[in-house]
Coordinates of C-alpha atoms and ligand atoms in Angstrom, one line a residue:
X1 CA 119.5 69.2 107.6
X2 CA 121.8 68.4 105.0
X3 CA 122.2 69.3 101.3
X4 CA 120.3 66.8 99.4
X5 CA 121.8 64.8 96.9
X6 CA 120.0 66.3 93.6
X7 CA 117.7 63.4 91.8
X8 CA 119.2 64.4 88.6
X9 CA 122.8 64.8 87.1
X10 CA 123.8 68.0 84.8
X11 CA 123.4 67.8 80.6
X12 CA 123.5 71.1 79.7
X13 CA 125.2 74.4 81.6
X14 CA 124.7 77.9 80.9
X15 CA 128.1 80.2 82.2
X16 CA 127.5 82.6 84.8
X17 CA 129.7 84.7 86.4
X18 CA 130.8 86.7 89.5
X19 CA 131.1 90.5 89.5
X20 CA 133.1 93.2 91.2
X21 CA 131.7 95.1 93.6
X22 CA 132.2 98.5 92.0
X23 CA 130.6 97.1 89.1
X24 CA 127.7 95.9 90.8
X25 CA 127.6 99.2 92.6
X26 CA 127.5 100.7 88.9
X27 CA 124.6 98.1 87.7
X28 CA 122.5 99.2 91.2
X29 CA 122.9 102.5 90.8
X30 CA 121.5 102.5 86.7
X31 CA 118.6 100.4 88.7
X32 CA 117.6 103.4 90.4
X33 CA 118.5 100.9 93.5
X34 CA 115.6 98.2 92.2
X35 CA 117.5 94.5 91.7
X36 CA 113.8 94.2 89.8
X37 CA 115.7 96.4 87.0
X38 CA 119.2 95.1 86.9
X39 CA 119.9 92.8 84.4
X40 CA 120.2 89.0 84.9
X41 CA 123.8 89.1 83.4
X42 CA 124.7 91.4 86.1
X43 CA 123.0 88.9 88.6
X44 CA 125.4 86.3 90.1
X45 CA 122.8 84.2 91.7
X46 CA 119.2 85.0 90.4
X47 CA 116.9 84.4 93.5
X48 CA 114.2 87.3 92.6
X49 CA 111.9 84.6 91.8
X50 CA 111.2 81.0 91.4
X51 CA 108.3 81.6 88.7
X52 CA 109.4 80.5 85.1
X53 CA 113.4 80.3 86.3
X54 CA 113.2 76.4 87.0
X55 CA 115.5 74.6 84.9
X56 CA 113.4 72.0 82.1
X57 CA 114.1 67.9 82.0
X58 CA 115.3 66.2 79.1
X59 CA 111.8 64.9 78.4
X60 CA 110.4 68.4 78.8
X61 CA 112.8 69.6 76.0
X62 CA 112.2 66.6 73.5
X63 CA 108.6 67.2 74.6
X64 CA 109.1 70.9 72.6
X65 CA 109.4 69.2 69.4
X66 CA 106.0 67.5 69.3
X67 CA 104.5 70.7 69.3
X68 CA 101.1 71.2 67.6
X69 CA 100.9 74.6 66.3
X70 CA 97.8 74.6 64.8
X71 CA 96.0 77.6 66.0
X72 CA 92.7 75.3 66.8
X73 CA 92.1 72.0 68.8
X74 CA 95.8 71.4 69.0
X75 CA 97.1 67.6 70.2
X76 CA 99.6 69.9 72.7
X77 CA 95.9 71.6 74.4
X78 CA 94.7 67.8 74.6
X79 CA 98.0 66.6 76.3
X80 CA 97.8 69.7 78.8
X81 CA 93.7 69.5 79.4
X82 CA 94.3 65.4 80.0
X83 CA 97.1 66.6 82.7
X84 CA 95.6 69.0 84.3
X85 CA 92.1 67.1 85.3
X86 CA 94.1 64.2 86.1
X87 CA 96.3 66.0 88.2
X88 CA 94.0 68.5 89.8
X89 CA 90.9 67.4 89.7
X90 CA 88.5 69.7 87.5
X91 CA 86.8 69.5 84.3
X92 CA 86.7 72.6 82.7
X93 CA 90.6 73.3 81.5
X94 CA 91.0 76.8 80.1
X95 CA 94.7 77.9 79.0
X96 CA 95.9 81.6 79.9
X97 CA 99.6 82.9 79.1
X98 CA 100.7 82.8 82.6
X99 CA 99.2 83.2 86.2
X100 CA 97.9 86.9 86.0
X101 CA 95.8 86.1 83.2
X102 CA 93.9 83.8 84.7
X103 CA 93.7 86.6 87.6
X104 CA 92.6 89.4 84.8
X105 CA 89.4 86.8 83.7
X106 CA 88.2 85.3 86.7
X107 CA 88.2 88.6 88.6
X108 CA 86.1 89.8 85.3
X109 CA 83.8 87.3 85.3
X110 CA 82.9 87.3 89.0
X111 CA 83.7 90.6 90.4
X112 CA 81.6 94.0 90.5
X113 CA 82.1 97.4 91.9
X114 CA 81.2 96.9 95.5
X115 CA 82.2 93.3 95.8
X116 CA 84.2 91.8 98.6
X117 CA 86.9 89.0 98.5
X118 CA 88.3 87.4 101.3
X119 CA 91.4 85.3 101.0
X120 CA 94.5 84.0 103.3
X121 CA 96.8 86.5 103.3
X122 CA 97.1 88.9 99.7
X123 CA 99.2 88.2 96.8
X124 CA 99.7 91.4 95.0
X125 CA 99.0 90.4 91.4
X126 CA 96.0 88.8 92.9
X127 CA 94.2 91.5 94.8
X128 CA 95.2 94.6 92.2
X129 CA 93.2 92.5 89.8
X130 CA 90.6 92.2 92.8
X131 CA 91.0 96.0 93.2
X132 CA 91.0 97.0 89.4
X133 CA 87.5 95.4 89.1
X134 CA 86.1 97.5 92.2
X135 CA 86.5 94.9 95.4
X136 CA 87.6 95.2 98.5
X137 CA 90.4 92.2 99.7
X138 CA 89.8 91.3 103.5
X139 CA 92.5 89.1 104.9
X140 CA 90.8 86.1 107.3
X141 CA 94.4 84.5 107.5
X142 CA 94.9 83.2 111.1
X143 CA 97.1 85.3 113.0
X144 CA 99.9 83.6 113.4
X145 CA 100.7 84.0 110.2
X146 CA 101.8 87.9 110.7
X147 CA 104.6 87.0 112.9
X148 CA 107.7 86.3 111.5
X149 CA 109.2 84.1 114.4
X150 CA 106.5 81.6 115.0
X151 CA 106.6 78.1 114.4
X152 CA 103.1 77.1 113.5
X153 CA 102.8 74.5 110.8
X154 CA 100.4 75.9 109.1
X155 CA 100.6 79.5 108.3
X156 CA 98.7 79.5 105.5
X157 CA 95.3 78.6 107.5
X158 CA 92.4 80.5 107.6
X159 CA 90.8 81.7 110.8
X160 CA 87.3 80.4 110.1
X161 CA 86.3 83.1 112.8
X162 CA 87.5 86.0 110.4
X163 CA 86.0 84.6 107.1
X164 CA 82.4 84.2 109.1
X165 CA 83.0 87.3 110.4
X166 CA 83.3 89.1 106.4
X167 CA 80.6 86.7 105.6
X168 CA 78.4 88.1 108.0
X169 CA 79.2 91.6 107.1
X170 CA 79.6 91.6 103.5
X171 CA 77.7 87.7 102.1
X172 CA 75.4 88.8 99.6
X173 CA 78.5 91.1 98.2
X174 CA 81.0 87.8 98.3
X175 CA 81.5 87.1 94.7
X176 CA 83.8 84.3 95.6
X177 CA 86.6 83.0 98.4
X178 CA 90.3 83.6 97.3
X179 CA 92.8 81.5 98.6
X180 CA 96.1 80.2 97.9
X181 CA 98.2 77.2 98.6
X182 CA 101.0 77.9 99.4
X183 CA 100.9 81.4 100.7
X184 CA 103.9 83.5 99.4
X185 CA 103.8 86.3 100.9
X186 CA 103.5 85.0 104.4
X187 CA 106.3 83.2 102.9
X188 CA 105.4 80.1 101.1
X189 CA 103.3 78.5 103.9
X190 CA 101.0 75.8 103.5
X191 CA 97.5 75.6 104.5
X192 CA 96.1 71.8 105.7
X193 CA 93.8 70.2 103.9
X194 CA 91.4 69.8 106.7
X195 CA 91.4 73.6 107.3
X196 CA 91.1 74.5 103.6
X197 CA 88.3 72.0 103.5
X198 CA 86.9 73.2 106.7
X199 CA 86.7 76.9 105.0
X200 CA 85.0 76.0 102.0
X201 CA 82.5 73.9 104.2
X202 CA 81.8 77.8 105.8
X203 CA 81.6 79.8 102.6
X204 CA 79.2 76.6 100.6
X205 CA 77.2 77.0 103.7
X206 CA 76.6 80.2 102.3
X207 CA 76.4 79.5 98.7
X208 CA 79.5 81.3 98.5
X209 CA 82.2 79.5 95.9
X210 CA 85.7 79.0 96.4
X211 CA 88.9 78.8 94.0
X212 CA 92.1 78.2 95.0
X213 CA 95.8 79.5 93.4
X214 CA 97.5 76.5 93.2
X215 CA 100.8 77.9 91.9
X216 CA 102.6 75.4 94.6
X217 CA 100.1 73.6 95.6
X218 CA 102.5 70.7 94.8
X219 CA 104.8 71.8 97.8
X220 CA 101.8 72.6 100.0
X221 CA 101.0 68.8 99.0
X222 CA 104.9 68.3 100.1
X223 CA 103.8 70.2 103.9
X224 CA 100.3 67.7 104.5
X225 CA 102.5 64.8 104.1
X226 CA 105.0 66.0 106.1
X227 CA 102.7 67.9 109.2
X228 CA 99.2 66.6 108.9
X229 CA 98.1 63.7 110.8
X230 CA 96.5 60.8 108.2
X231 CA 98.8 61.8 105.2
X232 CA 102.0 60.4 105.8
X233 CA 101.6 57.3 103.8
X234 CA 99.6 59.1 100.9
X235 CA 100.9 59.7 98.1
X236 CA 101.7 63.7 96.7
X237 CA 99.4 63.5 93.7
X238 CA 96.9 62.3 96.3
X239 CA 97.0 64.9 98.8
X240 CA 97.4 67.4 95.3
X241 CA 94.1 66.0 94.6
X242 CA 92.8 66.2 98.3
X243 CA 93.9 70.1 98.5
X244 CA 91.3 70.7 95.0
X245 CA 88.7 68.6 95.6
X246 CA 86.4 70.9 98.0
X247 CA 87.0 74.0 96.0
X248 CA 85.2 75.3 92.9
X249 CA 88.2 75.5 90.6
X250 CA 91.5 77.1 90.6
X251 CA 93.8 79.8 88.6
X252 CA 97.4 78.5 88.0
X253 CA 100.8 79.7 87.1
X254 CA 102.6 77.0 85.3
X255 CA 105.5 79.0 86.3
X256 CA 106.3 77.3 89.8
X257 CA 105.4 73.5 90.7
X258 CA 104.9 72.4 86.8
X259 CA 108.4 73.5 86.3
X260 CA 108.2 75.2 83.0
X261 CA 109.0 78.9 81.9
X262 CA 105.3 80.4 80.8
X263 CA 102.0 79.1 80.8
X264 CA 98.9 78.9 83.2
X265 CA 95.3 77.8 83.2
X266 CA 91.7 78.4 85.0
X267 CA 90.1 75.4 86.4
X268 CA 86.5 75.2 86.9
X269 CA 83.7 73.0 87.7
X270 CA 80.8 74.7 86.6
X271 CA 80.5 75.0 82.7
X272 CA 78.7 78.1 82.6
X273 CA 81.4 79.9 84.4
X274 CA 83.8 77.9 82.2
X275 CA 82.3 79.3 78.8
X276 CA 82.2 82.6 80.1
X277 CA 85.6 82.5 81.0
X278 CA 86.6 81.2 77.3
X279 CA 85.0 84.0 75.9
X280 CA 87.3 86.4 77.6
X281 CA 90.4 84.4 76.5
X282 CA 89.2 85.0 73.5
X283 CA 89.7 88.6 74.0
X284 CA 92.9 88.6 76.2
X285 CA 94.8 85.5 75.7
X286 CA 94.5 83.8 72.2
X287 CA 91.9 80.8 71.4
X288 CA 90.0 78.7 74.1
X289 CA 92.3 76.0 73.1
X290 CA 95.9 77.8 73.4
X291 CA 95.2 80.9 75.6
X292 CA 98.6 82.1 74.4
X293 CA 100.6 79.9 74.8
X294 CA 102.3 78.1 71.9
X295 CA 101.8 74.1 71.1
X296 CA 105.1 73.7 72.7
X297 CA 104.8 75.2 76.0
X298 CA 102.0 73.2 76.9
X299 CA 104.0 70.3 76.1
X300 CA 106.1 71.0 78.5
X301 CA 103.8 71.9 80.8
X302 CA 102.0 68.0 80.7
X303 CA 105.0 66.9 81.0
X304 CA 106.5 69.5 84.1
X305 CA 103.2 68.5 85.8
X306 CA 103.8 64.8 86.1
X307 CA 107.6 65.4 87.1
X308 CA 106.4 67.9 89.8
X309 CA 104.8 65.1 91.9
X310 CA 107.3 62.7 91.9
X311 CA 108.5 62.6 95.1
X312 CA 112.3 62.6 95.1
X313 CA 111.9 65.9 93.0
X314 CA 109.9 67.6 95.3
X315 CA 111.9 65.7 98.9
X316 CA 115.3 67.5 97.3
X317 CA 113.5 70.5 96.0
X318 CA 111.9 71.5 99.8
X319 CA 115.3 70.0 101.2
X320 CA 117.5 72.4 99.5
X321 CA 115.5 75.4 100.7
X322 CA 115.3 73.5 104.2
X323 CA 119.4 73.4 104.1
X324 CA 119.3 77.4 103.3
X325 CA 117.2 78.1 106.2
X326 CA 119.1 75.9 108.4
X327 CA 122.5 78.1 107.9
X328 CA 120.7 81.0 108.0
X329 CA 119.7 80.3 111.4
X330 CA 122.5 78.7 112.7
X331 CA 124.5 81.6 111.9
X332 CA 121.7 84.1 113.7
X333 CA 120.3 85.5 110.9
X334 CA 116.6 86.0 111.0
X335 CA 113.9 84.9 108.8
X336 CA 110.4 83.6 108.5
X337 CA 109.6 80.3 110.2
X338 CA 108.8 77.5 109.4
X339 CA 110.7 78.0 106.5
X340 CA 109.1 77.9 103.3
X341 CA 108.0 76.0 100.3
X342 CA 109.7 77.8 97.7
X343 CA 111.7 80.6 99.7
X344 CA 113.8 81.5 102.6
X345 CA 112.5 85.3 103.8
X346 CA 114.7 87.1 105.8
X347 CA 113.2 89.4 108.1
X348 CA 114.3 92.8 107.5
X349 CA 112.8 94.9 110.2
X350 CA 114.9 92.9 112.8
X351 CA 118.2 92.5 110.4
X352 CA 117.0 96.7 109.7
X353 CA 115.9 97.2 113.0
X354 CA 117.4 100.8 113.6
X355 CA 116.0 101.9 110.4
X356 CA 112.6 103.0 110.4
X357 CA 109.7 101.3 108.1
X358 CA 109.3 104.8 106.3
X359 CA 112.8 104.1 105.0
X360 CA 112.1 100.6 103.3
X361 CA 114.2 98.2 105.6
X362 CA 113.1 95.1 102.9
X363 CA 114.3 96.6 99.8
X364 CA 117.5 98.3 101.6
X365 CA 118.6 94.7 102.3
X366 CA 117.6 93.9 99.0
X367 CA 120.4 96.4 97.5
X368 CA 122.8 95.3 100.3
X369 CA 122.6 91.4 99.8
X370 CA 123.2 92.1 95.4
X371 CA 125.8 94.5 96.6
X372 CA 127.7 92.6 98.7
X373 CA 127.4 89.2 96.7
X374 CA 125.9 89.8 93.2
X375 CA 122.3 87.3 94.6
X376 CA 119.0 88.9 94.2
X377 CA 115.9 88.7 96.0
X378 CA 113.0 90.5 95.9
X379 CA 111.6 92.8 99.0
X380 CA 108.2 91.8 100.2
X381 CA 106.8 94.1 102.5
X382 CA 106.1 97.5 101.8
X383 CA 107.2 98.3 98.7
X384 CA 105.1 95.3 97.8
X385 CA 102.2 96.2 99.2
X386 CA 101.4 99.3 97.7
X387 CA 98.9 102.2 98.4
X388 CA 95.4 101.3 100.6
X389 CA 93.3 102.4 97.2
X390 CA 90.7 104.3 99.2
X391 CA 93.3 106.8 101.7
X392 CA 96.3 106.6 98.8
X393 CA 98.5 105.9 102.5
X394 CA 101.5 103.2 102.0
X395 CA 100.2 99.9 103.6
X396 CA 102.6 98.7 106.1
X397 CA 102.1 95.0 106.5
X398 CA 103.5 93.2 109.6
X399 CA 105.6 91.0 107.2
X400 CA 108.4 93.2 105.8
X401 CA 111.2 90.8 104.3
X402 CA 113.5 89.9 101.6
X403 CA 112.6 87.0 99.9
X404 CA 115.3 84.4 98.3
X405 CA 113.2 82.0 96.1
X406 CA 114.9 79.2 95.4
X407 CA 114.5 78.2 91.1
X408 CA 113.8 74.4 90.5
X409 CA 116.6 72.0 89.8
X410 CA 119.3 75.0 88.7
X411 CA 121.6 75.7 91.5
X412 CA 124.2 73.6 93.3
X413 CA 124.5 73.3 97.2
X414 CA 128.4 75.6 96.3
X415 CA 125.9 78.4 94.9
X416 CA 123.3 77.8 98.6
X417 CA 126.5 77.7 100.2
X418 CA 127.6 81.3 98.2
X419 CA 124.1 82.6 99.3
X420 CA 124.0 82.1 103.4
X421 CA 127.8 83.3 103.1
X422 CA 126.6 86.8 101.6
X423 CA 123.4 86.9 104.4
X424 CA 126.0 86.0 107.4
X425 CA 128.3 88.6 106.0
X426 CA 125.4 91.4 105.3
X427 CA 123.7 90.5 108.8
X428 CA 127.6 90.8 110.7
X429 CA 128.1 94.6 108.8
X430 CA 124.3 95.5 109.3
X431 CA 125.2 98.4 111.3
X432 CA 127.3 99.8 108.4
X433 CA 124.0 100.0 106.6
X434 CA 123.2 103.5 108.4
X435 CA 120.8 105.1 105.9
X436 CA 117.6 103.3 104.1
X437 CA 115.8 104.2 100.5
X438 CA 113.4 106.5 99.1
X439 CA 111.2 106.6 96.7
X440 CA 112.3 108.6 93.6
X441 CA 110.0 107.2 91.1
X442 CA 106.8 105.2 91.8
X443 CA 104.1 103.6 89.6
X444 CA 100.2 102.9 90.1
X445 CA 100.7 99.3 90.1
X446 CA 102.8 96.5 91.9
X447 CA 105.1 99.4 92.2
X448 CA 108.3 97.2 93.0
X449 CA 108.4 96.1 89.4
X450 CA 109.4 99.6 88.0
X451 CA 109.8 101.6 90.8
X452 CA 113.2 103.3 91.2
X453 CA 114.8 105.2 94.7
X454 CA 117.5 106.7 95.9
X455 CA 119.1 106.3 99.6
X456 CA 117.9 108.8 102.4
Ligands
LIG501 C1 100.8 82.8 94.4 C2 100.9 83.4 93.1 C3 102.1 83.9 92.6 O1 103.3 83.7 93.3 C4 102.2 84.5 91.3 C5 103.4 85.1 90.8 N1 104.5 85.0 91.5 C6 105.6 85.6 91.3 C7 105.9 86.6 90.2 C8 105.6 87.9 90.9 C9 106.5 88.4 91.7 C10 106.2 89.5 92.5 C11 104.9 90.0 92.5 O2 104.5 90.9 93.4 C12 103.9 89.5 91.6 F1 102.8 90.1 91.6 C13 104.3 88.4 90.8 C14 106.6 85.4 92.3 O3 107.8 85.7 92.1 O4 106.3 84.8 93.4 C15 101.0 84.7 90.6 C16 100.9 85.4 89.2 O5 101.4 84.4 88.3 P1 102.2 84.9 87.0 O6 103.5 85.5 87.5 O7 102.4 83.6 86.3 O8 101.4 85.9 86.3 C17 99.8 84.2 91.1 N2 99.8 83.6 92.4

């Protein structure tokens, strides 16, 4: 595929610039060998994430200035509730600071000690929050979703076997269903909406509810239209609307699809659930009616969420990612396929394949790609996953790759281009990388934040 002609022009730049490699050797090494700790002005290109990094229209920005700041019943929280359950579909509109927030509360309000979630595929901010409030995560993804080569157009399905399966084990103790569309960690693979509403057939059949982390649900929206038969001529706030309407609510990061830099909500249905959940904002976030976020950011969030289903945005935002993954394999470098909504992953234990999984083949090519052309990803795979909380053991998930997420509307097909050149180079020399990492320092929780290591 080729580069897509961006559906916007430039009006404002910020400089960036390249490095030398013995400075960037410097920067790695003062990051304890984690591109999570270098700083972005020693980053050429900034692919660690593409949550909060997307770049804001002009009407987002003029949007800033009609921002209510009273502390109660702002216009800005009736702009961004009006959005939302137009959007989305729910009626109860609660704002958090960013995704995790609306992790911490939901998981509060619905888990106990004892409780078991399943969900398709874990997200890490996700199921510690599961964890911290005493339940056990039990993947029911389908299986093709484990393996980095396959072409299935639906990755992020779940295996309706599997979740009746937990259901049967563990239903009185099922609090809720997790799932998420897309799935990042399998690699920003979309579920269908006939499977999604297919699973929370099977879990209401049990009484059991359902919410859904629609972070990118917009590009999952993107993937029906695309893959699933009967959605081709329907619009993408239809199918946004399709994905949302069987479950019981949702927890969002404002960060991705509504393409602004902070922000988040909970969506519900039921109104008890809802108050209940306001009454922890209260305690964690701010008021019901700004959950810490200021007038201004949910300004631009109304406004991010009715750019983000306009459909050249989100044709040249999957087509850019599309073009990525297209010289990456053309040039015989392997990733994840199909490739992704919002990331190209590179599989590192086949780039890393004579190094063994004890020495952190994802986050060695991690230090490799900044090295050798100043871009930073993120490693998700072990390092990622953390310790299983009952045996303290490293959890080795199948998936163990370097993820380049692409940010919204910021770089240039010259800065994609800049990107495969570094992984064609890195992949050609990957026998020069003889020796993987260690741990020198590791924390309790999602680890790869903080964590620090030195080579073996
Ligand atoms: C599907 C989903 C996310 O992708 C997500 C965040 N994503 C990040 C940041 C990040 C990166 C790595 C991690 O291991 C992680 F824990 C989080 C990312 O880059 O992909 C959140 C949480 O939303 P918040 O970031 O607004 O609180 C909830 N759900």
């Amino acid at each position: 595929p080729d580069h897509p002609a961006e559906p916007w022009r430039i009006k404002m730049v910020e400089p960036i610039r390249t490095t030398t490699r013995e400075h960037r050797e410097e920067a790695l090494r003062a990051a304890g060998w984690n591109p999570c700790l270098l700083r972005s002005d020693d980053v050429y290109i900034d692919l660690f994430t593409d949550s909060g990094t997307s770049a804001m229209s002009d009407r987002q920005w003029s949007a800033l200035m009609r921002g209510d700041e009273a502390y109660a019943g702002a216009r800005s929280f009736y702009l961004f509730e009006e959005a939302v359950r137009g959007h989305y579909g729910y009626e109860h509109v609660i704002p958090v600071h960013q995704g995790r927030g609306g992790e911490n509360i939901l998981s509060r309000c619905l888990i106990r000690p004892g409780s078991h979630v399943p969900g398709n595929m874990y997200f890490p901010s996700t199921r510690a929050h599961q964890e911290l409030n005493g339940a056990t995560f039990h993947d029911v993804i389908i299986d093709e979703a484990h393996d980095a080569a396959g072409e299935h157009p639906f990755k992020g399905n779940v295996d309706l076997a599997k979740l009746q399966a937990v259901i049967a084990e563990h239903g009185a103790a099922i609090p809720y269903v997790s799932l998420a569309a897309t799935v990042n960690m399998a690699g920003g693979q979309p579920i269908s909406v006939a499977n999604l509403t297919a699973a929370c057939d099977l879990a209401h059949a049990h009484g059991i509810p359902v919410f859904l982390d629609t972070a990118r649900a917009v590009e999952n929206a993107w993937f029906v239209k695309q893959r699933e038969p009967g959605w081709a001529h329907r619009s993408i706030a239809d199918i946004l609307l399709a994905l949302c309407a069987p479950t019981d609510g949702a927890v969002m990061s404002a960060k991705k699809d509504c393409l602004a830099n902070i922000g988040g909500w909970i969506a519900l249905r039921d109104p008890d659930l809802a108050e209940q959940a306001r009454g922890l904002v209260l305690l964690f976030e701010g008021l019901h009616t700004y959950g810490g976020m200021a007038g201004r950011d949910m300004e631009a969030i109304a406004q991010g969420i009715t750019e983000s289903v306009d459909e050249h945005h989100i044709r040249a935002r999957i087509a850019q990612i599309e073009y990525l993954g297209h010289r990456l394999d053309t040039a015989g470098v392997p990733i994840v396929h199909p490739v992704g909504g919002h990331c190209v992953c590179v599989d590192a234990t086949a780039v890393l394949a004579h190094l063994p999984r004890t020495e952190l083949p994802g986050q060695t090519l991690a230090a490799a790609v900044y090295l050798e052309g100043g871009v930073r990803g993120v490693e998700r795979g072990t390092v990622s996953a953390g310790r299983d909380p009952a045996t303290g053991e490293n959890r080795y998930p199948p998936l163990e790759f370097l993820r380049l997420a692409i940010p919204r509307r910021v770089y240039t097909q010259s800065h994609i281009d800049h990107v495969a050149d570094t992984l064609v180079r890195v992949h050609k020399n990957r026998h020069d990388i003889t020796h993987g990492l260690t741990f020198t320092h590791e924390p309790p929780h999602l680890r790869f934040f903080q964590a620090r290591f030195a080579p073996t």
